[in-house]
XYZ file of C-alpha atoms in Angstrom:
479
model
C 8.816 -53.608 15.487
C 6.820 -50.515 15.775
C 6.943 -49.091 19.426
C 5.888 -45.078 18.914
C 3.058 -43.343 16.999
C 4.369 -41.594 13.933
C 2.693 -37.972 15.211
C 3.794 -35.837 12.637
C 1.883 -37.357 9.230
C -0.732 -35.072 8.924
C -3.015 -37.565 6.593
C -5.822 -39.297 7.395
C -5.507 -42.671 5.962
C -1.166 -42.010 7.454
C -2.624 -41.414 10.572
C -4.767 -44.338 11.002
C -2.020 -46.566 9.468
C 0.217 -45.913 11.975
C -2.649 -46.538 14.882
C -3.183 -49.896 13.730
C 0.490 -50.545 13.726
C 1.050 -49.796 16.900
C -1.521 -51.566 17.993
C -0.681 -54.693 16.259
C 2.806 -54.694 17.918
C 0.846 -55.374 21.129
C 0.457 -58.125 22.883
C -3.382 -57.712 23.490
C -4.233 -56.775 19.554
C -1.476 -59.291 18.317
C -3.803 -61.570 16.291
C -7.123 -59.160 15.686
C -8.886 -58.223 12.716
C -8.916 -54.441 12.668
C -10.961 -54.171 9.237
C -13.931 -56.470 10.066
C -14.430 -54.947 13.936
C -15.612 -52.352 15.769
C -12.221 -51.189 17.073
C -11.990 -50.202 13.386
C -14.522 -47.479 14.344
C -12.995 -46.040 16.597
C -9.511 -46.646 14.946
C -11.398 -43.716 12.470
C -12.186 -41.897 15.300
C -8.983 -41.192 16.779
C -7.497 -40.687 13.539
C -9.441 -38.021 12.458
C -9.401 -36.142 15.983
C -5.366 -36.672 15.544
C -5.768 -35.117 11.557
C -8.032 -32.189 12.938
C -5.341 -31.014 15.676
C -2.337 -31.582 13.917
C -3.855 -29.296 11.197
C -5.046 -26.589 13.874
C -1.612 -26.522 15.864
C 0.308 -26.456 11.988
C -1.801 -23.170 10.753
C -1.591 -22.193 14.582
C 2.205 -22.146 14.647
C 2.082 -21.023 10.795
C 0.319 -18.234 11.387
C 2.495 -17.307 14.444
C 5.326 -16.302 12.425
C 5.844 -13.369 9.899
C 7.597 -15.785 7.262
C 5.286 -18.123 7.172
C 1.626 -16.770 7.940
C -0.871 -16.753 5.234
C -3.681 -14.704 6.581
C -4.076 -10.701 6.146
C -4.879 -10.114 9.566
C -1.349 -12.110 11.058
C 0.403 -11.057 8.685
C -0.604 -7.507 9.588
C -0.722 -8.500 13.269
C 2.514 -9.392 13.128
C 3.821 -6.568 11.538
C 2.596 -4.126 13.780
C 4.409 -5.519 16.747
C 7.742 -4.893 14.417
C 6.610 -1.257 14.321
C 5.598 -1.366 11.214
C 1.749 0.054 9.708
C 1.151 -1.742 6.336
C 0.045 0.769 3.536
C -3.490 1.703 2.855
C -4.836 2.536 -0.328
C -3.256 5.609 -1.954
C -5.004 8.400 -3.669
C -3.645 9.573 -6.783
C -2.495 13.392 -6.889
C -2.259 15.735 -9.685
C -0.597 19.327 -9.295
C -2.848 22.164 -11.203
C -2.837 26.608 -11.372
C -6.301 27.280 -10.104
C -7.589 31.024 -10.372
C -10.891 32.749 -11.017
C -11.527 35.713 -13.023
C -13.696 38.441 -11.618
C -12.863 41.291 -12.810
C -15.642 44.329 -12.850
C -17.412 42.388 -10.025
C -18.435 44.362 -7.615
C -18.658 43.614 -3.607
C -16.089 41.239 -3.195
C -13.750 41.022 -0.624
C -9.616 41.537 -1.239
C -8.517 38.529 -0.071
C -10.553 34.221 -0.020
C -10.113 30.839 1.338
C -10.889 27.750 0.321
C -11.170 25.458 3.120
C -10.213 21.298 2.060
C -12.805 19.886 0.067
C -14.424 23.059 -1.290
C -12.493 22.833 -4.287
C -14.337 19.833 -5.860
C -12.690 18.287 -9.985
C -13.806 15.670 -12.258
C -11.309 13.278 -14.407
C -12.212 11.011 -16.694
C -9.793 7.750 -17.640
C -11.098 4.488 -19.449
C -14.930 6.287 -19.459
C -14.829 5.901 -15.354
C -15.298 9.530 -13.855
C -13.025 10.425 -10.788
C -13.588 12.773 -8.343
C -10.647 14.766 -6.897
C -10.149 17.723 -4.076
C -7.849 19.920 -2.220
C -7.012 18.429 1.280
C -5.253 21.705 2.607
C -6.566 25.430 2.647
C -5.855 27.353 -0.381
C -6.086 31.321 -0.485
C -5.831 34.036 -3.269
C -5.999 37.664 -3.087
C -7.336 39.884 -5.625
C -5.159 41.131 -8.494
C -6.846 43.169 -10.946
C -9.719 40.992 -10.324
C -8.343 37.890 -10.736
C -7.619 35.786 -7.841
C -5.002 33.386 -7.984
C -5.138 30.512 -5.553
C -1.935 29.169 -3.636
C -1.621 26.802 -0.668
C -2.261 29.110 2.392
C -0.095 27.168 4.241
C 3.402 26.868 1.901
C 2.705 29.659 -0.492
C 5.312 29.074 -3.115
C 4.067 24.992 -3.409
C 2.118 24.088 -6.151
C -1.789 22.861 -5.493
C -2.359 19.507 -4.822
C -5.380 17.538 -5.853
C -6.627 14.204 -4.725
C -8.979 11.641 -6.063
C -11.402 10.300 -4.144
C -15.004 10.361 -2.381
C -14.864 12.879 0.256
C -16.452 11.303 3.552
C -16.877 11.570 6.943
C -17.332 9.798 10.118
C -18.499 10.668 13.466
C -18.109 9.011 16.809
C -19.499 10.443 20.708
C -16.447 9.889 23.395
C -17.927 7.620 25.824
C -16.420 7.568 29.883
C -14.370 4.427 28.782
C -10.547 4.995 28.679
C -8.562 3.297 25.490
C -11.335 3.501 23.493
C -11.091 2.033 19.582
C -13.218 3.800 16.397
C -13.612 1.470 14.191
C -14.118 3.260 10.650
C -16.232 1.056 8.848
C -14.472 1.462 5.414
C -11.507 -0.637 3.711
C -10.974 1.767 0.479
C -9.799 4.825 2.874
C -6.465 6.412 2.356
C -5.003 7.118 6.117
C -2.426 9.704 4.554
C -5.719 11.923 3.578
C -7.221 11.827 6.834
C -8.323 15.509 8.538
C -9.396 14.412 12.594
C -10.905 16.787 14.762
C -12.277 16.478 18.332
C -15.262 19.021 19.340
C -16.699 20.186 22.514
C -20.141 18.508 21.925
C -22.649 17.635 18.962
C -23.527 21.269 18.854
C -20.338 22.801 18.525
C -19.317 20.485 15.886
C -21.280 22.448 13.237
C -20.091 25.809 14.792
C -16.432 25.981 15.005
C -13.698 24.394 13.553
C -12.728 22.049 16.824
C -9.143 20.778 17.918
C -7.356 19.093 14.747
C -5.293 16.001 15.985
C -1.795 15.201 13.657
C -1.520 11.336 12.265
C 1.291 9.562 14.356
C 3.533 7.627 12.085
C 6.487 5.872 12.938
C 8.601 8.314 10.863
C 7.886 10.898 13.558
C 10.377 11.799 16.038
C 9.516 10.734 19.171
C 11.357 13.093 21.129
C 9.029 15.740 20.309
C 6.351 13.630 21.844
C 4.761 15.059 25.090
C 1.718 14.579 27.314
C 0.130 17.726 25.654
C 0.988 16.694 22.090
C -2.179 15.801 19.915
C -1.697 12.967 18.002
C -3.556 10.001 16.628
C -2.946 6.206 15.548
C -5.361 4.996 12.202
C -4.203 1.432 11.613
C -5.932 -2.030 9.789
C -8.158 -3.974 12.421
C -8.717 -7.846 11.624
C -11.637 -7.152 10.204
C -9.580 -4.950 7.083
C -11.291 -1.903 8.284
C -9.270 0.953 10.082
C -9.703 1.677 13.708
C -8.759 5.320 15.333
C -7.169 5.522 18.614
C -5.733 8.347 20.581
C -3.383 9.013 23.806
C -4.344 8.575 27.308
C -2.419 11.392 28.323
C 1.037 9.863 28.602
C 1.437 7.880 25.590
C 1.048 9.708 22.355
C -0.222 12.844 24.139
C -3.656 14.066 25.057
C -7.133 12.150 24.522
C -10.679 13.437 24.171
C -12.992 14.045 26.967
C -16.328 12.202 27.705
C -18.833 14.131 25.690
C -16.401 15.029 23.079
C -17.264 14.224 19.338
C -14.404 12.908 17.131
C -15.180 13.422 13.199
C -13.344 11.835 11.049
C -12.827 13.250 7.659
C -11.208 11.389 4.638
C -11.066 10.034 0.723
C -12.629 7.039 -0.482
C -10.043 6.397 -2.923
C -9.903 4.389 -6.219
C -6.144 3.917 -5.591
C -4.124 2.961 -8.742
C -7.126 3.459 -11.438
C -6.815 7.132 -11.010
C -3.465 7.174 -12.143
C -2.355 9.170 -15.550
C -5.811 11.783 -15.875
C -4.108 14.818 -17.843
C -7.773 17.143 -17.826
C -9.655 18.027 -15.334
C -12.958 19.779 -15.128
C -14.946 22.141 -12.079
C -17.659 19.220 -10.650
C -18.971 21.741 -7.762
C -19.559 25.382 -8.130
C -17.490 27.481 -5.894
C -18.797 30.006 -3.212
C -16.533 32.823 -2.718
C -18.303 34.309 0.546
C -22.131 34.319 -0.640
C -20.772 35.180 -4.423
C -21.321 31.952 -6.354
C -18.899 32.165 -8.820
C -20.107 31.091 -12.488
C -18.031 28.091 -14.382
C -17.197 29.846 -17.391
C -14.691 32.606 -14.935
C -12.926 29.869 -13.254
C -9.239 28.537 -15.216
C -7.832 25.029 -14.096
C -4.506 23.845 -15.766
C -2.973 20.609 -14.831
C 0.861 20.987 -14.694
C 1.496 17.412 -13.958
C -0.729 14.265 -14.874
C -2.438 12.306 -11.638
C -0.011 10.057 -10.536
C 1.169 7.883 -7.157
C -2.193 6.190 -6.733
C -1.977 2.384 -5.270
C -4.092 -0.277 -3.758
C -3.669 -1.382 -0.601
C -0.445 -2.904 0.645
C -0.221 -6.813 -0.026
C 0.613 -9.775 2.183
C 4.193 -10.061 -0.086
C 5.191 -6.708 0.678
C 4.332 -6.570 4.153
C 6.317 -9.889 4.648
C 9.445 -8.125 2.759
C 9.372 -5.017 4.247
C 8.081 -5.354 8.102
C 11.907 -6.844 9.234
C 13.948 -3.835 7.059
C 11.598 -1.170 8.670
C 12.654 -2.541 11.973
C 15.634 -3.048 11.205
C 16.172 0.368 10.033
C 14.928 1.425 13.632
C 13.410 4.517 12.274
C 17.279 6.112 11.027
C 19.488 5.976 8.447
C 22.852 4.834 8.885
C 23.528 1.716 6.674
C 22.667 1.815 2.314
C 19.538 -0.721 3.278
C 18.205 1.902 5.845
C 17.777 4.740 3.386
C 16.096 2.079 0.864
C 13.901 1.066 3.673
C 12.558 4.455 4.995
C 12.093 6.400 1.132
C 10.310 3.245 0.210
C 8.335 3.839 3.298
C 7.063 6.754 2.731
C 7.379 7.008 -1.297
C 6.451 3.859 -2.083
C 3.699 4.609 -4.203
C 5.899 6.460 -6.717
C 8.357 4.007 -6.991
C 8.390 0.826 -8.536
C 11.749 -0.035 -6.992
C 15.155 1.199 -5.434
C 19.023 0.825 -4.767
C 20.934 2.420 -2.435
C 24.746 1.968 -1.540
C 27.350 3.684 0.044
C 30.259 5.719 -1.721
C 32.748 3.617 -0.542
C 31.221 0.857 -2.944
C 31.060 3.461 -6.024
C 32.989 2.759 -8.899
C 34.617 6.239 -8.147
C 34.635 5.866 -4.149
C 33.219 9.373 -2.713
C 33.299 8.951 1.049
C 30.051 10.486 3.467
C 28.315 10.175 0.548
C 25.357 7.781 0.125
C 24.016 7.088 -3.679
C 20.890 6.313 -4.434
C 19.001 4.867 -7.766
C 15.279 5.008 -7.873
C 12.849 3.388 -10.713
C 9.757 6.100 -11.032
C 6.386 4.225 -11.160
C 4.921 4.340 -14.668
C 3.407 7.656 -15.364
C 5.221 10.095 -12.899
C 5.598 12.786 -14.059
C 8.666 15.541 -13.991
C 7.237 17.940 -11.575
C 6.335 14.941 -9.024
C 9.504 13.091 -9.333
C 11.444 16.537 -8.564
C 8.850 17.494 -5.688
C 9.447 13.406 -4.600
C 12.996 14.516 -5.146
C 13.570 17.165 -2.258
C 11.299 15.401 0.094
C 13.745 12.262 0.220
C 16.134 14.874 0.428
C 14.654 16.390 3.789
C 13.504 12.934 5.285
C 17.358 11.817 4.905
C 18.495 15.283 6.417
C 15.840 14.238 9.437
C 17.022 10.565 10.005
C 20.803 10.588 8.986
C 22.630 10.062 12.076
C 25.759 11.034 10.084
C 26.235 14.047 7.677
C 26.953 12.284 4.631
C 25.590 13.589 1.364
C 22.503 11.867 -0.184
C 23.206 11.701 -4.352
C 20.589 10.429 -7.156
C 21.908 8.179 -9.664
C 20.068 7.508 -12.825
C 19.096 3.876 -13.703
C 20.835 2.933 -16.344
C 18.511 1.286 -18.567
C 19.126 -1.695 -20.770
C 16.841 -2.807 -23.794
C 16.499 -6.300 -25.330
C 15.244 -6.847 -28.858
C 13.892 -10.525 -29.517
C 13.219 -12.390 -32.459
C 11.375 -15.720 -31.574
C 11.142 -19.053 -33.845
C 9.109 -21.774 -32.982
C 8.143 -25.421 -34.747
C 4.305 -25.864 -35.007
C 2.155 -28.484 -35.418
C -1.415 -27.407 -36.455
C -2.991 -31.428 -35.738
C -2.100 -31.324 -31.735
C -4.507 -28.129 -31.102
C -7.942 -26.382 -32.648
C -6.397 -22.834 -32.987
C -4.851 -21.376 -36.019
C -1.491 -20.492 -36.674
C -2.397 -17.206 -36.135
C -3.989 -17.779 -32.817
C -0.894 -19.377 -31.562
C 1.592 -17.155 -32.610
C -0.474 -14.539 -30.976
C -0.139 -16.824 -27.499
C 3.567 -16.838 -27.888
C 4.102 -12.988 -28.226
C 1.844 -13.052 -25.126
C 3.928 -15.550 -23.386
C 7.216 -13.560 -24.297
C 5.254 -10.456 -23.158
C 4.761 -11.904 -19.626
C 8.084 -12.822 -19.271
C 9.480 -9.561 -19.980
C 6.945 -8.181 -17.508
C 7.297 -10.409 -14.469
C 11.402 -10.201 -14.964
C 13.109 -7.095 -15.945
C 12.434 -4.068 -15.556
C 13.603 -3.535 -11.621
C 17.336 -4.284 -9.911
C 18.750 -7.577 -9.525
C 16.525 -8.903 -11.826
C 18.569 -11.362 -14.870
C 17.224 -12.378 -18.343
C 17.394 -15.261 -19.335
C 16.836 -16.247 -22.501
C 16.724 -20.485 -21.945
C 13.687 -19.489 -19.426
C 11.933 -17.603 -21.726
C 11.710 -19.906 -24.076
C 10.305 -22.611 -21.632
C 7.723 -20.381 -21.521
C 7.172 -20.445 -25.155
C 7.426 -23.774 -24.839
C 4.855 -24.182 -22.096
C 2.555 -21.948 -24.474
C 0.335 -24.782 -26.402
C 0.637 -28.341 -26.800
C 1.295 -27.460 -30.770
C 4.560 -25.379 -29.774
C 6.446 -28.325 -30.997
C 10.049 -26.354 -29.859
C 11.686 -22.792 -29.975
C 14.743 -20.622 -30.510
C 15.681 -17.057 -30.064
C 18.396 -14.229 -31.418
């Protein structure tokens, strides 16, 4: 005999099933007709206020956990309070040699700079024009007449480029203390944002104001102080990005009441930008009140645009959020150094394996190995550049001197040859037509299953898929 409610069926008709049970074990309903009463109404009732909370508290508690939350904002939400600050969109980068020719000119000073976003190029890929621009000073003196630009800042580096809109975004400091910006825009790339606080509105067109550094978490925290000027840019519930600063203890100083925070930054296309090999002067350039004229200015691109992505997905949040805390911001175990280069390179890499030299075939001890898969369309230059900055993040982080060592992938290629019956009456399309949807199956399977570590062929799969590819696919084979 029934005794309980069954409170964990979730469906209607379930629901109200198990009401009337109970009800008929009792004594007082023992011999009524549920279906031809009113009690029936409110047998509906109950059921569907039971079927509305058990759904509420079952996305409440799903959405309360990192493993099993479906929503962008918990999943986000959730990975903050692990320490971890999901990816924005990424602008893509090219590197280019950038001088101007002026010689016999007369009036012109020995020595210009080019403050960020002066420098204004135009790529074209798939007939979609992309903007890109210099996000750090450059400067060139005068050689023979030619000036030949540099980074003012690392001399010997090449110039960087970035695509995207260049915008900006201002917000008055008001008396109230942990105050959030909200930056109305989700196609921003963090990484490319310039923030400085002025006195007032008026000074904010006069000079340059106090420039505040991004806080990430691979920053070490021991350099931290209450003067230290730093900044937080991180994805609201909303998917926009909201701005917050120090309150004098944490994270350093904030801005006085009065003070006007601008926010400059790229509206990026992320990954569509990716593999431009030209690009062209969009702006004319002012060197002091000389404009300069389009025909004396030289661009060469020395490496391709590349590391452009869209923003960090749920998938990859959910993977990497628990390594990034574990990791703890240092490198001591194989999955650490995975974890924090994937952190901060991940939009040059596709993917990556690290292990220690203990587990080599040829055991090296204090050294760790590592094997990186470039993103399609990186170029030389930017995976040696990529290179040396892994290089100096692991010499930052180690806890222990061991030696960090690239390995090659080694890469692997499969040849296929695919037979299949076919059986023209079972489907409208021509042989033709079909065959064409198998290559395309066999295409997609090659795709979505090799081409990273730990990933296995397998060829009995594959053909389930060629298989699964029209009714008229009859059976298949492979060599």
């Amino acid at each position: 005999m029934t005794t309980t409610i069954k409170s964990t069926e979730l469906d209607f008709q379930t629901i109200k099933t198990n009401l009337k049970n109970f009800l008929e074990a009792s004594d007082e309903f023992n011999d009524y007709d549920f279906e031809g009463s009113a009690l029936n109404n409110l047998l509906d009732v109950l059921a569907y206020n039971t079927h509305y909370n058990a759904l509420t508290a079952n996305f409440a508690l799903n959405e309360s956990f990192l493993v099993t939350a479906q929503l962008r904002p918990s999943v986000v939400s959730l990975a903050e309070s692990l320490g971890y600050v999901p990816d924005s969109k990424k602008s893509a980068e090219a590197s280019i040699t950038f001088s101007i020719n002026l010689a016999g000119v007369t009036g012109l000073d020995s020595q210009y700079i080019l403050e960020p976003g002066e420098l204004v190029l135009r790529g074209t890929r798939d007939r979609i024009d992309y903007t890109f621009t210099n996000r750090i000073a450059l400067k060139a003196v005068a050689s023979n007449g030619i000036y030949d630009f540099y980074p003012a800042s690392a001399p010997d580096d090449p110039i960087l480029v970035y695509e995207g809109e260049d915008r900006s975004q201002d917000f008055i400091v008001g008396s109230a203390r942990d105050v959030v910006y909200v930056i109305p825009d989700e196609e921003i790339d963090i990484s490319t944002a310039i923030v400085r606080v002025y006195e007032d509105l008026g000074s904010s067109t006069i000079d340059g104001g106090t420039e505040f550094s991004l806080y990430t978490n691979l920053l070490d925290a021991s350099s931290i102080s209450a003067k230290s000027k730093l900044y937080v840019l991180r994805e609201s519930p909303n998917s926009f990005y909201e701005l917050t600063f120090g309150n004098g203890t944490s994270l350093g100083v904030a801005p006085d009441p009065g003070n006007v925070v601008q926010v400059n930054y790229l509206r990026t296309a992320g990954s569509g930008a990716n593999g431009i090999p030209t690009l062209k002067l969009a702006r004319e350039i002012r060197l002091g009140s000389y404009e300069v004229n389009p025909e004396n200015v030289s661009i060469s691109v020395t490496s391709k645009s590349s590391g452009g992505g869209d923003k960090e997905g749920i998938e990859s949040i959910r993977s990497n959020a628990p390594f990034q805390y574990a990791a703890q911001n240092r490198m001591v175990t194989a999955n650490d150094y995975s974890t924090l280069i994937l952190k901060k390179y991940s939009n040059f890499i596709s993917d990556i394996q690290s292990w220690g030299g203990e587990d080599d075939p040829n055991p090296d001890y204090g050294t760790v190995f590592t094997s990186i898969v470039w993103s399609t369309g990186i170029s030389a230059t930017t995976i040696s550049s990529t290179r040396q900055g892994i290089l100096d993040l692991a010499d930052q982080f180690s806890i222990a001197s061991f030696n960090l060592t690239f390995v090659d992938p080694v890469e692997t290629y499969i040849g296929v040859q695919v037979f299949f019956q076919f059986n023209p009456s079972l489907t409208g399309l021509t042989e033709s037509s079909v065959r064409s949807s198998v290559d395309e199956s066999v295409d997609d399977y090659f795709t979505a299953n090799t081409g990273k570590f730990e990933q296995v062929f397998r060829l009995s799969n594959m053909l389930t898929d060629v298989d699964a590819t029209d009714a008229a696919v009859l059976s298949s084979r492979a060599n």
